[in-house]
Coordinates of C-alpha atoms in Angstrom, one line a residue:
Chain A
M1 CA 60.9 34.6 12.9
R2 CA 60.2 38.0 14.8
N3 CA 58.7 37.5 18.2
A4 CA 58.0 39.3 21.1
A5 CA 60.7 38.2 22.8
T6 CA 63.8 40.1 20.4
P7 CA 66.0 41.6 22.7
A8 CA 67.5 44.9 21.8
I9 CA 71.3 44.1 20.6
L10 CA 72.6 47.8 21.6
A11 CA 71.0 48.2 24.7
I12 CA 72.3 44.9 26.2
L13 CA 76.1 45.6 24.9
L14 CA 75.3 49.2 26.3
A15 CA 74.8 48.3 29.3
G16 CA 77.1 45.6 29.7
C17 CA 79.6 49.0 28.9
A18 CA 78.0 50.8 31.1
T19 CA 78.7 49.1 34.6
T20 CA 82.4 48.6 32.6
E21 CA 83.0 52.1 32.7
A22 CA 82.1 53.1 36.2
T23 CA 84.3 50.3 37.6
E24 CA 87.3 51.8 34.9
V25 CA 86.6 55.2 36.6
A26 CA 86.8 54.2 39.6
S27 CA 90.3 52.4 39.3
A28 CA 92.0 53.1 36.4
P29 CA 94.1 50.5 35.2
A30 CA 91.5 48.1 35.4
A31 CA 91.6 45.7 38.0
P32 CA 92.3 42.1 36.7
V33 CA 88.8 40.3 36.0
S34 CA 88.4 36.7 37.5
A35 CA 87.6 34.0 34.9
A36 CA 84.4 32.9 36.4
S37 CA 82.7 36.3 36.4
V38 CA 83.9 37.1 32.9
G39 CA 82.5 33.5 31.8
E40 CA 79.4 34.6 33.4
K41 CA 79.4 37.6 30.7
D42 CA 77.2 37.9 27.7
A43 CA 78.6 36.5 24.6
P44 CA 78.3 38.7 21.9
D45 CA 75.3 38.0 19.9
T46 CA 77.9 37.8 16.4
M47 CA 79.4 34.7 18.3
R48 CA 75.7 33.5 19.9
W49 CA 74.9 33.2 16.4
L50 CA 78.3 31.2 14.9
Y51 CA 79.6 29.4 17.9
G52 CA 76.5 29.0 19.9
S53 CA 73.1 28.4 17.7
G54 CA 71.4 25.4 16.1
E55 CA 70.6 27.7 13.0
A56 CA 74.0 28.1 12.4
A57 CA 74.7 24.3 12.7
G58 CA 72.2 23.7 10.4
A59 CA 72.9 26.1 8.2
S60 CA 76.4 25.0 7.4
I61 CA 75.8 21.7 7.5
Q62 CA 72.7 22.3 4.0
A63 CA 76.0 24.1 2.7
W64 CA 78.2 21.5 2.7
R65 CA 75.4 19.6 1.9
Q66 CA 75.0 21.7 -1.5
L67 CA 78.4 21.6 -2.4
A68 CA 79.1 17.7 -1.5
D69 CA 76.2 16.9 -3.8
Y70 CA 76.7 19.8 -6.7
A71 CA 80.5 18.5 -7.2
I72 CA 80.0 14.9 -7.2
A73 CA 77.0 15.3 -9.5
V74 CA 79.1 17.5 -12.1
S75 CA 82.1 15.0 -11.4
R76 CA 80.1 12.4 -13.1
Q77 CA 78.6 14.2 -16.0
R78 CA 79.7 12.9 -19.3
K79 CA 80.5 16.2 -21.1
V80 CA 83.9 17.8 -20.6
P81 CA 83.5 19.7 -17.5
Q82 CA 84.1 23.4 -17.1
S83 CA 86.3 24.9 -14.6
I84 CA 83.9 27.9 -12.1
P85 CA 84.9 31.2 -12.5
L86 CA 87.9 31.5 -9.6
G87 CA 88.0 35.2 -9.4
L88 CA 85.7 37.6 -12.0
P89 CA 86.2 37.6 -15.2
D90 CA 85.1 41.3 -16.4
V91 CA 86.1 42.7 -13.0
A92 CA 90.0 44.6 -12.4
G93 CA 91.9 41.9 -10.8
G94 CA 89.9 39.0 -11.7
I95 CA 91.4 35.8 -13.4
A96 CA 89.5 34.2 -16.2
T97 CA 87.7 30.5 -15.7
P98 CA 90.5 28.4 -16.4
S99 CA 90.8 25.0 -19.2
C100 CA 89.5 22.1 -17.2
V101 CA 92.2 20.3 -20.1
A102 CA 96.2 20.2 -19.7
A103 CA 98.6 20.8 -22.1
D104 CA 99.1 17.3 -23.0
G105 CA 95.4 17.6 -24.0
K106 CA 94.5 15.1 -21.3
M107 CA 91.9 16.1 -18.1
K108 CA 92.7 17.5 -15.0
P109 CA 91.7 16.0 -11.8
F110 CA 89.2 17.0 -10.5
A111 CA 89.7 19.7 -6.9
A112 CA 86.9 21.6 -4.6
V113 CA 89.0 24.4 -3.1
F114 CA 88.1 25.5 0.5
D115 CA 88.9 28.1 2.6
V116 CA 90.0 27.0 6.1
D117 CA 88.9 29.4 9.2
E118 CA 85.0 29.1 10.0
T119 CA 84.9 27.2 6.3
V120 CA 86.2 24.0 7.9
L121 CA 87.5 24.8 11.5
L122 CA 85.5 27.0 13.4
N123 CA 88.4 28.7 15.5
T124 CA 85.9 28.9 19.1
G125 CA 89.6 29.1 21.1
Y126 CA 90.8 32.1 19.6
E127 CA 87.7 33.5 19.6
Y128 CA 86.7 32.7 23.3
W129 CA 90.3 34.2 24.0
Q130 CA 89.5 37.5 22.2
A131 CA 85.8 37.8 24.1
Y132 CA 87.4 37.1 27.3
S133 CA 90.3 39.1 27.2
G134 CA 88.4 42.2 25.6
K135 CA 91.4 42.7 23.4
P136 CA 91.7 43.3 19.5
Y137 CA 93.0 41.3 17.1
V138 CA 96.8 40.6 18.0
P139 CA 98.7 39.0 15.3
E140 CA 101.5 37.6 17.8
E141 CA 98.4 35.6 19.3
W142 CA 96.7 34.5 16.5
E143 CA 99.9 32.8 15.0
Q144 CA 99.9 31.0 18.2
W145 CA 96.6 29.6 17.9
A146 CA 97.6 28.9 14.1
N147 CA 100.1 26.6 15.3
G148 CA 98.5 25.3 18.5
G149 CA 94.8 25.0 18.2
A150 CA 94.9 21.5 16.8
G151 CA 92.7 19.5 18.8
I152 CA 90.6 22.0 20.3
A153 CA 89.2 23.9 16.8
A154 CA 86.2 21.7 16.1
P155 CA 85.5 21.0 12.6
V156 CA 82.2 23.5 11.0
P157 CA 79.1 20.8 11.0
G158 CA 78.8 19.4 8.0
A159 CA 82.4 19.9 6.5
V160 CA 83.7 16.2 7.6
T161 CA 80.7 14.6 6.0
G162 CA 81.1 16.9 3.2
L163 CA 85.0 16.2 2.6
R164 CA 84.3 12.9 3.1
R165 CA 82.2 12.5 0.5
L166 CA 84.3 14.3 -2.4
R167 CA 87.2 12.7 -1.5
E168 CA 85.0 9.0 -2.1
A169 CA 84.2 10.4 -5.0
G170 CA 87.3 10.9 -6.4
I171 CA 87.5 14.7 -5.9
A172 CA 90.7 16.1 -4.6
V173 CA 89.8 18.6 -1.6
I174 CA 92.3 21.7 -1.9
F175 CA 92.8 24.1 1.5
N176 CA 93.9 27.8 0.3
T177 CA 93.8 30.1 3.9
N178 CA 95.1 33.4 4.2
R179 CA 96.8 31.8 8.1
N180 CA 100.7 32.4 7.1
S181 CA 102.7 30.1 5.9
D182 CA 104.8 29.6 8.6
T183 CA 101.8 28.1 10.3
A184 CA 101.7 25.9 8.2
A185 CA 102.5 22.6 10.5
G186 CA 100.3 23.5 12.8
T187 CA 97.5 24.4 10.5
A188 CA 98.2 21.3 8.7
A189 CA 97.5 19.7 12.0
A190 CA 94.6 21.6 13.3
I191 CA 93.1 20.0 10.0
E192 CA 93.6 16.7 10.5
A193 CA 93.0 16.7 14.4
A194 CA 89.2 17.8 13.3
G195 CA 88.9 15.1 11.0
A196 CA 89.1 17.4 8.1
G197 CA 92.9 16.1 7.0
P198 CA 95.2 15.2 5.2
A199 CA 96.7 18.4 4.2
V200 CA 100.0 18.9 3.2
H201 CA 101.7 22.6 2.3
L202 CA 102.3 23.1 -0.9
D203 CA 100.8 19.9 -2.1
N204 CA 96.6 20.5 -1.2
L205 CA 97.4 23.1 1.5
F206 CA 98.2 27.1 0.4
L207 CA 98.5 30.1 2.2
R208 CA 99.7 33.4 2.7
G209 CA 102.9 33.6 1.6
D210 CA 103.0 30.9 -0.1
D211 CA 103.2 33.6 -3.4
A212 CA 103.8 37.2 -3.2
M213 CA 100.2 38.6 -3.0
G214 CA 99.7 38.7 0.6
G215 CA 96.1 38.0 1.0
R216 CA 94.6 38.2 -1.7
K217 CA 94.2 34.7 -3.4
D218 CA 93.5 34.6 -6.8
G219 CA 97.2 33.7 -7.4
R220 CA 96.7 30.9 -5.3
R221 CA 93.5 29.8 -7.5
A222 CA 95.6 30.2 -10.3
T223 CA 98.5 27.5 -8.8
I224 CA 95.6 25.2 -8.2
S225 CA 94.0 25.1 -11.8
A226 CA 96.9 24.7 -13.2
K227 CA 97.0 21.2 -12.1
Y228 CA 93.2 21.1 -11.0
C229 CA 89.6 21.3 -13.0
V230 CA 88.2 23.0 -10.4
I231 CA 84.5 22.7 -9.8
A232 CA 83.6 23.7 -6.2
M233 CA 84.9 26.2 -3.7
A234 CA 83.9 27.4 -0.5
G235 CA 83.8 29.7 2.0
D236 CA 82.8 32.8 4.7
N237 CA 84.3 35.5 3.0
L238 CA 84.0 36.9 -0.9
G239 CA 87.7 36.7 -0.9
D240 CA 87.6 33.2 -1.2
F241 CA 85.9 33.3 -4.3
A242 CA 87.3 36.9 -6.1
D243 CA 89.6 38.9 -4.2
A244 CA 87.6 42.2 -6.8
F245 CA 84.7 41.3 -3.9
N246 CA 87.5 43.0 -1.3
D247 CA 88.1 46.0 -3.4
P248 CA 88.5 48.5 -0.9
A249 CA 86.5 51.1 -2.9
L250 CA 83.8 49.1 -3.5
G251 CA 81.1 51.1 -0.8
V252 CA 78.7 48.5 1.5
Q253 CA 76.0 48.1 -0.6
E254 CA 78.4 47.9 -4.0
R255 CA 79.9 44.9 -2.6
R256 CA 76.4 43.8 -2.0
A257 CA 75.1 44.6 -5.2
L258 CA 78.1 43.1 -6.8
V259 CA 77.1 39.7 -5.4
A260 CA 73.4 39.5 -6.4
R261 CA 73.7 40.6 -10.0
G262 CA 72.7 38.0 -12.4
E263 CA 76.1 36.6 -13.5
Y264 CA 77.1 36.7 -9.9
A265 CA 74.1 35.6 -8.3
Q266 CA 73.6 32.6 -10.2
L267 CA 77.5 31.0 -9.0
W268 CA 76.0 30.6 -5.6
G269 CA 74.9 27.5 -4.7
N270 CA 75.8 26.5 -8.2
G271 CA 80.3 26.3 -8.0
W272 CA 80.4 29.1 -4.9
F273 CA 79.1 28.0 -1.6
L274 CA 79.4 30.7 0.8
I275 CA 79.9 29.2 4.7
P276 CA 77.9 32.3 6.6
N277 CA 80.3 33.6 9.9
S278 CA 78.6 36.2 11.4
A279 CA 81.3 36.6 13.3
Y280 CA 84.1 38.1 11.9
G281 CA 85.2 39.4 8.3
A282 CA 85.6 42.2 6.0
W283 CA 82.5 43.1 5.7
Q284 CA 82.7 44.3 8.9
K285 CA 82.4 47.7 8.2
G286 CA 79.7 50.3 7.5
T287 CA 78.0 53.0 9.2
L288 CA 73.9 53.0 9.9
D289 CA 73.9 55.4 7.0
D290 CA 76.3 52.9 4.8
V291 CA 74.1 49.4 5.7
F292 CA 70.4 50.9 5.6
P293 CA 70.1 52.7 2.1
P294 CA 67.1 55.9 2.8
E295 CA 64.6 53.3 0.7
S296 CA 64.9 50.4 3.3
R297 CA 64.5 53.1 6.2
W298 CA 61.9 53.6 8.4
M299 CA 60.9 55.0 11.6
P300 CA 57.4 54.8 13.3
A301 CA 54.8 57.5 13.1
E302 CA 53.8 58.8 16.1
K303 CA 56.8 58.6 18.2
T304 CA 56.8 60.0 21.4
D305 CA 60.4 60.7 22.2
A306 CA 63.0 62.2 20.2
P307 CA 65.6 59.7 18.9
A308 CA 68.3 58.9 21.6
I309 CA 70.5 56.4 20.7
M310 CA 72.3 56.3 23.5
E311 CA 70.0 56.4 26.4
K312 CA 69.3 53.3 28.2
S313 CA 66.1 51.1 28.1
K314 CA 64.4 51.4 30.9
Chain B
M1 CA 89.0 33.2 6.1
R2 CA 90.7 35.2 8.8
N3 CA 93.5 37.8 8.1
A4 CA 94.8 40.2 9.5
A5 CA 92.6 42.9 9.0
T6 CA 90.2 41.7 11.8
P7 CA 88.7 44.2 14.3
A8 CA 87.8 43.5 17.3
I9 CA 84.6 43.1 17.8
L10 CA 84.3 43.8 21.5
A11 CA 87.0 46.6 21.4
I12 CA 85.1 49.0 18.6
L13 CA 81.6 48.8 20.4
L14 CA 83.0 49.6 23.7
A15 CA 85.2 52.6 22.3
G16 CA 81.7 53.5 21.1
C17 CA 80.3 53.5 24.4
A18 CA 82.8 55.7 26.0
T19 CA 82.2 58.1 24.6
T20 CA 78.8 58.2 24.8
E21 CA 79.2 57.5 29.0
A22 CA 81.0 60.4 29.5
T23 CA 78.6 62.5 27.3
E24 CA 75.5 61.1 29.3
V25 CA 77.4 61.3 32.6
A26 CA 77.9 65.5 31.0
S27 CA 74.0 65.9 30.6
A28 CA 71.3 63.5 31.7
P29 CA 69.1 63.0 30.2
A30 CA 70.6 62.2 27.0
A31 CA 70.1 65.5 24.6
P32 CA 68.8 64.0 21.3
V33 CA 71.0 62.9 18.7
S34 CA 70.6 64.8 14.9
A35 CA 69.9 62.1 12.1
A36 CA 73.1 63.2 10.7
S37 CA 75.0 61.6 13.3
V38 CA 73.1 58.5 14.0
G39 CA 73.6 57.9 11.3
E40 CA 77.4 58.2 10.9
K41 CA 77.4 55.7 14.1
D42 CA 79.1 52.1 13.0
A43 CA 76.4 49.5 12.6
P44 CA 76.2 47.0 14.7
D45 CA 77.9 43.6 12.8
T46 CA 74.7 41.6 13.4
M47 CA 73.9 44.2 11.1
R48 CA 76.3 44.6 8.7
W49 CA 76.3 41.0 8.2
L50 CA 72.9 40.6 7.8
Y51 CA 71.6 43.5 5.7
G52 CA 75.0 44.9 4.8
S53 CA 77.4 42.2 3.6
G54 CA 77.6 40.6 0.3
E55 CA 78.3 37.4 2.2
A56 CA 75.1 37.1 3.7
A57 CA 73.0 37.5 0.1
G58 CA 75.4 35.1 -1.3
A59 CA 74.6 32.6 1.5
S60 CA 70.6 33.0 1.3
I61 CA 70.6 33.2 -2.4
Q62 CA 72.6 29.6 -2.3
A63 CA 69.8 28.4 0.8
W64 CA 66.8 29.6 -1.7
R65 CA 68.4 27.6 -5.1
Q66 CA 68.5 24.5 -2.9
L67 CA 65.6 24.5 -1.9
A68 CA 63.2 25.0 -4.9
D69 CA 65.8 22.6 -6.7
Y70 CA 65.1 20.4 -3.7
A71 CA 61.6 21.2 -4.0
I72 CA 61.2 20.2 -7.5
A73 CA 63.2 17.2 -7.8
V74 CA 61.0 15.8 -5.2
S75 CA 57.5 17.1 -7.2
R76 CA 58.7 15.3 -9.9
Q77 CA 59.5 11.7 -8.3
R78 CA 57.2 9.0 -9.7
K79 CA 56.7 7.1 -6.3
V80 CA 54.6 8.2 -3.9
P81 CA 55.9 11.5 -2.4
Q82 CA 56.6 11.8 2.0
S83 CA 55.6 14.5 3.5
I84 CA 59.1 16.2 5.6
P85 CA 59.1 15.4 8.6
L86 CA 56.9 19.1 10.5
G87 CA 58.1 18.7 13.8
L88 CA 60.7 16.5 15.8
P89 CA 58.9 13.4 15.8
D90 CA 60.7 11.4 18.7
V91 CA 60.6 14.3 21.4
A92 CA 57.3 16.3 23.6
G93 CA 55.9 18.5 21.2
G94 CA 57.0 17.2 18.3
I95 CA 54.8 16.1 15.9
A96 CA 54.3 13.2 13.4
T97 CA 55.4 13.6 9.6
P98 CA 51.9 13.5 8.0
S99 CA 50.8 11.4 5.1
C100 CA 50.2 13.0 1.8
V101 CA 47.4 10.6 1.2
A102 CA 43.9 12.7 2.0
A103 CA 41.2 11.0 3.3
D104 CA 39.6 9.9 0.0
G105 CA 42.5 8.1 -1.1
K106 CA 44.0 11.3 -3.7
M107 CA 47.2 12.5 -3.1
K108 CA 47.4 16.2 -1.2
P109 CA 48.9 18.9 -3.5
F110 CA 52.4 19.6 -2.9
A111 CA 53.5 22.9 -0.8
A112 CA 56.3 24.4 0.7
V113 CA 55.8 26.6 4.0
F114 CA 58.1 29.1 4.5
D115 CA 58.7 31.8 7.3
V116 CA 58.2 35.3 6.6
D117 CA 60.4 38.0 8.4
E118 CA 64.5 37.3 7.7
T119 CA 63.7 34.3 5.4
V120 CA 61.2 36.0 2.8
L121 CA 61.1 39.8 3.7
L122 CA 64.2 42.0 4.7
N123 CA 62.8 43.9 7.7
T124 CA 65.9 46.9 7.3
G125 CA 63.0 49.9 8.2
Y126 CA 62.1 48.4 12.3
E127 CA 66.1 47.3 12.5
Y128 CA 66.8 50.2 11.2
W129 CA 64.8 52.1 13.5
Q130 CA 65.3 50.0 16.8
A131 CA 69.6 50.8 16.2
Y132 CA 68.9 54.2 15.0
S133 CA 66.8 54.7 18.8
G134 CA 68.6 52.3 20.8
K135 CA 65.3 51.2 22.0
P136 CA 64.3 48.3 22.9
Y137 CA 61.8 46.1 21.2
V138 CA 58.5 47.8 21.3
P139 CA 55.5 45.3 20.2
E140 CA 53.8 48.7 19.4
E141 CA 56.4 49.9 17.4
W142 CA 56.7 46.4 15.7
E143 CA 52.8 46.3 15.0
Q144 CA 53.5 49.5 13.7
W145 CA 56.1 47.9 11.0
A146 CA 54.0 44.6 10.5
N147 CA 51.4 46.9 9.3
G148 CA 52.6 49.6 7.0
G149 CA 56.0 48.4 6.1
A150 CA 55.2 47.1 2.6
G151 CA 57.6 48.6 -0.5
I152 CA 60.0 49.6 2.5
A153 CA 60.6 45.8 3.7
A154 CA 62.5 44.0 0.9
P155 CA 62.8 40.7 -0.5
V156 CA 66.3 38.2 0.8
P157 CA 68.2 37.8 -1.8
G158 CA 67.3 34.8 -3.8
A159 CA 63.4 34.9 -2.3
V160 CA 61.5 36.0 -5.3
T161 CA 63.3 33.9 -7.5
G162 CA 63.0 30.4 -5.5
L163 CA 59.3 31.6 -5.1
R164 CA 58.6 32.4 -8.4
R165 CA 60.2 29.2 -9.4
L166 CA 58.4 26.9 -7.0
R167 CA 54.9 28.3 -8.0
E168 CA 55.6 27.4 -11.9
A169 CA 56.2 23.5 -10.8
G170 CA 53.0 23.9 -9.6
I171 CA 53.8 23.7 -5.6
A172 CA 51.9 25.9 -3.5
V173 CA 53.7 28.8 -1.4
I174 CA 52.5 28.9 2.3
F175 CA 53.3 31.2 4.6
N176 CA 53.8 30.9 8.2
T177 CA 54.4 33.4 10.4
N178 CA 54.6 34.8 14.0
R179 CA 53.3 38.4 13.2
N180 CA 50.0 38.6 14.7
S181 CA 47.3 38.1 13.3
D182 CA 45.7 41.6 13.3
T183 CA 48.6 42.2 10.8
A184 CA 47.2 39.8 8.4
A185 CA 46.6 42.8 5.9
G186 CA 50.0 44.7 6.1
T187 CA 51.9 40.8 6.1
A188 CA 49.8 40.9 2.7
A189 CA 50.8 43.8 1.4
A190 CA 54.3 43.7 2.0
I191 CA 54.8 40.0 1.1
E192 CA 53.2 41.2 -2.3
A193 CA 55.2 44.2 -2.9
A194 CA 58.4 42.8 -2.6
G195 CA 57.2 40.5 -5.0
A196 CA 57.3 37.3 -3.3
G197 CA 53.3 37.3 -2.8
P198 CA 50.3 36.2 -3.7
A199 CA 49.8 36.0 0.3
V200 CA 45.7 35.2 1.8
H201 CA 45.3 35.1 5.6
L202 CA 44.4 31.5 6.6
D203 CA 44.9 30.2 2.4
N204 CA 48.4 30.8 2.1
L205 CA 49.1 33.1 5.2
F206 CA 49.1 32.0 8.4
L207 CA 49.7 34.0 11.5
R208 CA 50.5 33.8 15.3
G209 CA 46.7 34.5 16.8
D210 CA 45.4 32.2 14.0
D211 CA 45.8 29.3 16.5
A212 CA 45.6 29.3 20.4
M213 CA 49.0 27.6 20.6
G214 CA 50.4 31.5 20.7
G215 CA 54.2 31.6 19.1
R216 CA 54.5 27.8 18.7
K217 CA 54.5 27.3 14.8
D218 CA 53.6 23.4 14.5
G219 CA 49.6 23.5 15.2
R220 CA 49.8 25.7 12.1
R221 CA 51.8 23.0 10.6
A222 CA 49.2 20.4 11.0
T223 CA 46.6 22.8 9.5
I224 CA 48.6 22.9 6.4
S225 CA 49.7 19.2 6.0
A226 CA 45.8 18.6 6.3
K227 CA 45.5 20.2 2.9
Y228 CA 49.4 19.4 1.4
C229 CA 52.1 17.6 1.2
V230 CA 54.8 19.9 2.4
I231 CA 57.7 18.7 1.0
A232 CA 60.3 21.6 2.1
M233 CA 60.1 24.4 5.5
A234 CA 62.4 27.5 5.1
G235 CA 63.0 29.7 8.0
D236 CA 65.6 31.8 10.1
N237 CA 65.1 30.3 13.6
L238 CA 64.7 26.3 14.3
G239 CA 61.0 27.2 15.8
D240 CA 60.2 27.1 12.2
F241 CA 61.1 24.0 11.7
A242 CA 60.0 22.4 15.1
D243 CA 58.7 24.1 18.6
A244 CA 60.8 21.8 20.1
F245 CA 63.8 23.1 19.3
N246 CA 62.7 26.3 21.3
D247 CA 62.1 23.9 24.8
P248 CA 63.4 26.9 27.1
A249 CA 64.7 23.9 29.1
L250 CA 67.3 23.2 26.4
G251 CA 71.1 24.9 27.4
V252 CA 72.5 26.6 24.4
Q253 CA 75.0 23.5 23.7
E254 CA 72.1 21.2 23.3
R255 CA 70.3 23.1 21.6
R256 CA 72.9 23.4 18.9
A257 CA 73.7 19.1 19.4
L258 CA 70.2 18.7 18.7
V259 CA 70.3 19.7 15.2
A260 CA 73.5 18.5 14.2
R261 CA 72.3 15.0 15.8
G262 CA 72.0 12.8 12.8
E263 CA 68.4 12.0 12.0
Y264 CA 67.8 15.7 12.0
A265 CA 71.2 16.9 10.3
Q266 CA 70.1 14.8 7.8
L267 CA 67.0 17.0 6.9
W268 CA 69.1 20.0 6.5
G269 CA 69.8 20.8 2.6
N270 CA 67.2 17.8 2.2
G271 CA 63.6 19.0 3.5
W272 CA 64.6 21.7 5.9
F273 CA 66.2 24.9 4.7
L274 CA 67.8 27.2 7.3
I275 CA 68.2 31.1 6.1
P276 CA 71.0 32.4 8.1
N277 CA 70.1 35.7 10.1
S278 CA 72.6 36.9 12.6
A279 CA 70.6 40.0 14.0
Y280 CA 67.9 38.3 15.9
G281 CA 66.0 35.3 17.2
A282 CA 65.6 32.8 19.9
W283 CA 69.7 31.9 20.0
Q284 CA 69.7 35.4 21.3
K285 CA 71.1 34.2 24.9
G286 CA 74.2 32.8 27.1
T287 CA 77.1 33.7 28.2
L288 CA 81.0 33.4 27.3
D289 CA 80.7 29.7 29.2
D290 CA 77.6 29.0 27.6
V291 CA 78.5 29.3 24.4
F292 CA 82.1 28.2 24.5
P293 CA 82.3 24.9 26.6
P294 CA 85.4 24.4 28.3
E295 CA 86.9 21.8 25.6
S296 CA 86.5 24.7 23.0
R297 CA 88.2 27.2 24.9
W298 CA 91.8 28.3 24.7
M299 CA 94.5 31.1 25.6
P300 CA 97.9 32.2 24.9
A301 CA 100.3 30.4 26.4
E302 CA 102.9 33.4 27.5
K303 CA 100.3 35.8 27.9
T304 CA 101.6 38.6 29.8
D305 CA 98.9 40.9 31.2
A306 CA 96.4 39.6 33.4
P307 CA 93.0 39.0 31.5
A308 CA 91.5 42.7 31.6
I309 CA 88.3 42.1 29.5
M310 CA 87.1 45.7 29.3
E311 CA 90.6 47.4 29.0
K312 CA 90.3 49.6 25.9
S313 CA 92.4 48.7 23.2
K314 CA 95.7 50.5 22.7

């Protein structure tokens, strides 16, 4: 939709800055701001959409429904099931689609593999703190949240119902997260407190540090697929599907185009399920020129004022 | 996902402001900025996600697949089909689920109803101009884009395939947009240039101004349902499903909770299909306190510095 009430995102953010800048110049270091006044500040649009909008709630309910419908239907097929691609088979760093038949000739049990943060859990606590404090990502603070967020982190809308339906259909639920492995207990507690458990480290919960591949998840996917026939995956980041998508050599438009290429395009909603996360992710890069390629740009024909990107709206 | 590379959204935006602010203080009014330097500015995260990310492309491909799968399955059912709710039946301002049987006893033809902007078309041209110019929403500029954007506005990933599948299955494609009715020709041209046509005003294209309800779409939905059996709707805004969701009396959390209530929760992915749009929408309101209710908040236990929301990251 587009209607007359569309706010100017930059204008609002910059208007916010202007005031603050003045304060800072007048008294550096900045005086502590009272909790009341901070809470009354406009939330960033990235957080408004994800944590505050009915649109995001509808989108995630819909994606979780689609995933559960899909995986349950696949699990009931009579033919020998195929694993979905776990990585990009024809891109360096990807891995092939594993077999669903074990070495002993028996079928592997079905599983669906999930990222945790902003896929199963909403990290409102930590995101609130970031917006409240204005601080960048501080690993020690994130670690504290990962260990202690149980009971505060709510489930992503649709996740609890979706996971329950999968488990009732006999499909194993596996979590594959880039939280550090030393937060395994806190992460399991948060998943369980949100109604998305059980989660048991190295049984159905895999974390960064469980292998030597750091934040790359292909290795953990291979570990999972040695035991399970993976019929669905969900995540908010392309790295939740294949590490190759997050190759730093990919430009903004190359990365986007790769996702929409025929062989990968046909996986979305069909084995791979994306939970929208506007708040953070590997996509947070790019200039205006990167995000808007030349053929996508436009300017009014009869603009009367020269472009002045930082001019305040009147 | 959450990984160690998570940028601090506010910190980046504010760092951007700081430089500019200094420039503005030094030379007001601001001197025009060259196109090259503006293009090298960081794009807002709201636009990076929607227009630049593979994640958004995957999410919209998946939602369009889900819609087409759903509507085609419903159209093949042997039982007398039911229209989906077009509005919220039990909320003031909503309308009831219309009958799929016409006055003459015959079945109405099937239709799926679509919002246009950021549901079928990506308004990269206008959004680029907003980010480039730093200007707020200017109705005259939007009108110019609505009239002249054909060939620049690309389709939302997944839309062209989804619409083709629906039409091949004999399901009518109807557009219901809040673009003004005097842009009907330009809007139809943009839809057709993007490969999503045909679109013919008052036949399968309805706009704001076609009735006396302004931007409220329930009336146009009623008009459409007088002729068609509507089996699916898609949009990026809750107003694309029911006007009642955009009641200004609803608080941020009330609006979100309404969407996830049992009777409406069951419609997402099941007749109602949400296309994620992080760039703009009726959800763009709310303070930190509105977006993060008390039970969702958290702070580190041993923070050594007082909250200072606008302190720059070191």
